[in-house]
Amino acid sequence: MATLTALKQALKAKVPNKTPQHPLSEAEYAAGFSRLVNGSAEYKDFIAPQLARVLTPLFNSRNRISVLEIGPGAESVLCSLPENMRRKITRYVAYEPNNSYAAKLEELISPAPPGNNNNGDVEGPPFLSLAGPPVIHRRAFTIPPTGDNTTAPSPADEDAPEKDFDVILFCHSLYGMNDKHAHILAALDLLIHNPADGLVIVFHRDDGTLDPRRLLCRHVATYPSGVVRVRDTREALNAFCSFIAGFSVRDGMTLMEWRAVCRAVGHRDEAREDGKTLVFSAPGIMLAFGRNARQETLSGLRSRVEGFDMVAVKNKEARRYRPSAVMRPESVEQVQECVRWALENGVGLTVVGGGHSGHCVWPYVVAVSMRAFNIVSVVRDGSGGESGDGALVVAGSGCTTRDIVNRIMDTGLVVPLGSRPSVGAGLWLQGGIGHLARQYGLSCDAVVGAVLVRVDSGDVVYVGQVPGQHRPAGATRAENEEDILWALKGAGTNFAIVVSVVFKAFESSSPAPIYYGVWHWVAPLSDNDEAQRMIAYFDVIARELPRQLSSDAFLFWDEGRLHLGVSMYGPWATFNGEEAKRYAAKFGNRFGQTVTEVKKVDTIGLFETDMYMSEMHGGHAGGKTSSFKRCVFLDHIGKNAVGKDEVAKALIAAMETRPSPLCYLHLLHGGGAVRDTAPEATAFGCRKWEFACVITGVWPRDQDGTQTSRAAIDWVYNVVHTLLPPWLSSGVYGADLGPDPRDAALARKAFGPNRPRLARLKQQLDRHNVLVHTCPLPKAPMEPKLILLVTGESGVGKDTCAELWIELMANEEPRHGSDTCNTFDAASISKYTKMEYAAAHGASLYRLNHDRAYKEQRRPALTAFFKEQVKLRPKLPEEHFLRVVYDAANEVWDDRHPGTDVLFITGMRDEDPVAKFCHLVPDSRVLEVRITASREARESRGVHVLDDDSSTGSGTNPGNHCRPTLVFDNSTPENDTLEAFATEHLFPLLHPDLEKLASMIRTIPGFPHLDIDFRHVLDIAQQPGGLSLCASLLQSHFSGTWSSVNRIVCCEAGGFVFASALGMRVDTPLALIRKGPGKMPPPRVSVAMEDASHISSRSSLGDGESSAAAVLEMESGLVAKGDKVVVVDDVLATGKTLCAVLRLLVGQIGLAVEDVSVLVVAEFPVHRGRDALRRNGFGGVGVRSLMVFGGA
Ligand SMILES: Cc1cc2nc3c(=O)[nH]c(=O)nc-3n(C[C@H](O)[C@H](O)[C@H](O)COP(=O)(O)OP(=O)(O)OC[C@H]3O[C@@H](n4cnc5c(N)ncnc54)[C@H](O)[C@@H]3O)c2cc1C
């Protein structure tokens, strides 16, 4: 399958010199263009999602967006943005030289005449908030006539392009422009100056003709699998060829030749339309530039850190990329310089370790090579000497496997590593599977400490065990070191630039230097039945091996036949023992004689003995090959537990579709110690596997970058996809999954249950997306939007209520008219305790879950067991909470619904669960729904009610315990009470107006400090309709009765704004609280305020604005004992302002806690405001917030 660029060259070559070449008429252009667009999924699969992704932060930070589209054609690409983004576009300008396109565009975008807007079937205009008519210039975008691209044209110049755009978009329009680089520079000058975060975005064919090497990109995305399909008809091919060639010809002979060229170089898709479709490869790229894209920005970095050439990059595909620069820091300070430079300029970085992955360098991005950090040290007893137990090996991140092995070979110490000597830090940061894994575990399991440069700040920190002499000057212990160390063990390339890691080393039982033995057998296979049988034999024998021995298998094609190669490895001492000989005999009986004598090799030599190096294809095809790999984990390759051998069949089928005879499958032996670590214990969450199947696409090196290499890479992805279903594989190896969109589906399977935790850590530790070109971890939190904790005593009907409410809410949703539907689930948190109890006491888990009488009998024992466990693991309740949330987050409902949106959690035993857990899931709204029921109702459900029975805190002391958000009395079995409750209290929680309100809150990155992304909650009031929308939501989210409320109490400044609008709506007077002293006339009541610690207090913003204001004051007599009040505020963060207000109302005036309710517009749970209320005795105050935000 040729690329469109290759096709263009081939078409041009067929035009005889004398044949006239006519410029394309508008009609010819339109005909060719529509063939291209209709035959490609690029707009849907690449352009639309990438555009939305790259523009989201910009749109979140602005309410008015000004766009310039260059050569959009008949339809603006921006129409594909979600409605809440399109609504922010207030100015639209385009350059479109094709008259008929320009006319259609104008018609599409112009606001509809009044009264004709969105009336039924007629779709409204895409940009509803345009401040004026769209400006569509019917001409090409040109470089300003001065010829000086670096200066913006003067505004007095009539031909001068308009300026001050937030977004400038070239969607394929650069093709017709000769100096693409100059056009991009000219566009950069038209971006708005202040703020300077506008973007010029380019979508183009990734064919090497676009070379903005002299520019620095903020975002890059590629679409390597893009194709264009064209019908193989005379008319379609004629139109298509003219468009691709860029001119038309009139002579029939040339047109005939052109069609023949298409048929010769295109791939015929036999499966489609009777084989009448031709397919061409059309890889795409997106580049986004900010105002700082010019060369000078890079020179700022070059003056601080040395550069180097690309020699360190081993991966052939990666070597073809053109990074903006490759830096080689010599010190930790220089690594910090690189990170700080990236943060200052809002760009990403890549990191080069051993250089084996395809994305240690990335086009138009600065790479940081860690080559200089190549020292390996051995530390014994923490003293730095070399005797005694507990040895540590400290390895700089520029080390290779060979460096580490060479250093420790003579010490008798072992660190389990992979087998390729030149592989670097990427291996131990992402897993590390080798022949020693069965005995010692993965490389990442042996990591006990690390030094790293944080990519959110440029600070240098250490985590875990790092001997004092290996801590760089100025390094501090990371606050969240537990999380960081956990993440480094399996997903370690995504969160920081790692300077060094510390391995715990194992003491070998063999004397130093350690040698290993290797045996190989190779069996030619006559047909698929034999292949299946042999794979099954291998599976059985390999599973029996003791941990010191491991055996790999290779499925490969040679001399026109499929072969199964088998290798057995082990320490030399074990190899000479009886047990090893017995297994060698077993392998020999099945797979024939050994193909080589047993080899004795050192750790480095192990690599050279690998079968693909030493035996297959004449020994690695003479070494003149390139390869591409992805790896899936397989538990059974022979017959599985139910006697099926689908995996073996899939492996054999994969070999049948190999695009080149050099492609092969390598099955690395796992199990053993790999399984000893629980999936949640490290980020490397896939533990249930016996074989790591490396699908290896191989091609001759001189075919790098050609169709041959592309076919091999496609084959690897196709095979992985056939193996992905859970009944075939148990996960994917995360190593080397990168920005290629085809890796996204693999990354979803890469970390077992740990993806939600990794997503959250990615958001926390790499909030500026510096390491954006690594493994595609989710950028947004995966936890449910809404979590309802259904609490209540045993037998009140928590599970039944949850199930029924789910049904009602799911049925109600479509009526809200929102574009997307939520997914709902209910789960009992007690299942983990039941599982652990059943395992510890031999009880039946099934009956604990399904047999009420059986469970009731064991209830006291279960409770006692849980309490006992909490004594041993004080964080158990938090662990269980996150487990139930993450299980729901990992639930895949279908392609469009990965994860659960609304989760009901039942079975909770904790008191004040919202205050206790909400900060753990700071992007989720967490509410408690307490179910109550009469004793009779509970007993009728088979519960033996004890007199002091209370499985959750019932809140008898309203000050010490939190008031549940909602209470439902389930004493009667009527469904309509459940339904009425859902209608009144639950449906509003998902009303689309909440999302609309959230979209009005701009995020201002780096304000008031670099490390804060400020959410401008007050801005709601500055937007058309914002205040009334917010007031109506506050009104409907109050669970009491407005007519019984005497006053709405509010504190300046944010509280005044929202309370005023609400007060008018519910016709309730306000009681204003000012921050004094001396702001309110006497007589007044006042209360001192604690010093604020909320991050925004540093600049007098939001709820922490108390540092300068020590007193809250309210006029006396507005609120009196016995009154019912609702406190309204804009933000709940640390809760300090709210606590002071409550001290005034409850402590000074004497209001009852239960007569005070609180409504806030936005809550920031990470600051644990609810917990502060509880600790200060205000738990009994009902608190509702409209929105929650995960950041500061
Ligand atoms: C020939 C070959 C043999 C292999 N054999 C094995 C094997 O036996 N077992 C096994 O488990 N895997 C094996 N792999 C896979 C290997 O583990 C990965 O390719 C790994 O990513 C290579 O790491 P690297 O440092 O050499 O590559 P690089 O491309 O330099 O790095 C890989 C990734 O790690 C990131 N990275 C590197 N250094 C740092 C750092 N200091 N801080 C933060 N991020 C960093 C890079 O940015 C990149 O994303 C093999 C790969 C090849 C090509």
PDB file of C-alpha atoms in Angstrom, residues 433 631-636 684 686-693 723 728-734 749-750:
ATOM      1  CA  ILE A 433      11.055  -9.404  32.359  1.00  0.00           C
ATOM      2  CA  CYS A 631       3.782  -7.877  24.358  1.00  0.00           C
ATOM      3  CA  VAL A 632       0.653  -9.485  25.819  1.00  0.00           C
ATOM      4  CA  PHE A 633       0.430 -11.686  28.887  1.00  0.00           C
ATOM      5  CA  LEU A 634      -0.971 -15.199  28.556  1.00  0.00           C
ATOM      6  CA  ASP A 635      -1.946 -17.445  31.416  1.00  0.00           C
ATOM      7  CA  HIS A 636      -2.457 -20.626  29.404  1.00  0.00           C
ATOM      8  CA  PHE A 684       2.794  -3.068  37.292  1.00  0.00           C
ATOM      9  CA  CYS A 686      -0.629  -7.576  35.467  1.00  0.00           C
ATOM     10  CA  ARG A 687       0.520 -10.533  37.514  1.00  0.00           C
ATOM     11  CA  LYS A 688      -1.638 -13.430  36.429  1.00  0.00           C
ATOM     12  CA  TRP A 689       0.375 -14.845  33.574  1.00  0.00           C
ATOM     13  CA  GLU A 690       2.707 -17.683  32.800  1.00  0.00           C
ATOM     14  CA  PHE A 691       4.016 -16.370  29.464  1.00  0.00           C
ATOM     15  CA  ALA A 692       4.777 -12.931  28.105  1.00  0.00           C
ATOM     16  CA  CYS A 693       4.125 -13.212  24.385  1.00  0.00           C
ATOM     17  CA  LEU A 723      -5.258 -11.637  21.657  1.00  0.00           C
ATOM     18  CA  LEU A 728      -7.275 -15.112  25.728  1.00  0.00           C
ATOM     19  CA  SER A 729      -4.897 -12.791  27.557  1.00  0.00           C
ATOM     20  CA  SER A 730      -4.574 -11.344  31.023  1.00  0.00           C
ATOM     21  CA  GLY A 731      -2.995  -7.983  30.184  1.00  0.00           C
ATOM     22  CA  VAL A 732      -0.492  -6.077  28.078  1.00  0.00           C
ATOM     23  CA  TYR A 733       3.109  -5.148  28.884  1.00  0.00           C
ATOM     24  CA  GLY A 734       3.188  -1.368  29.356  1.00  0.00           C
ATOM     25  CA  LYS A 749      -5.080  -3.358  29.493  1.00  0.00           C
ATOM     26  CA  ALA A 750      -1.595  -2.597  30.765  1.00  0.00           C
TER      27      ALA A 750
END
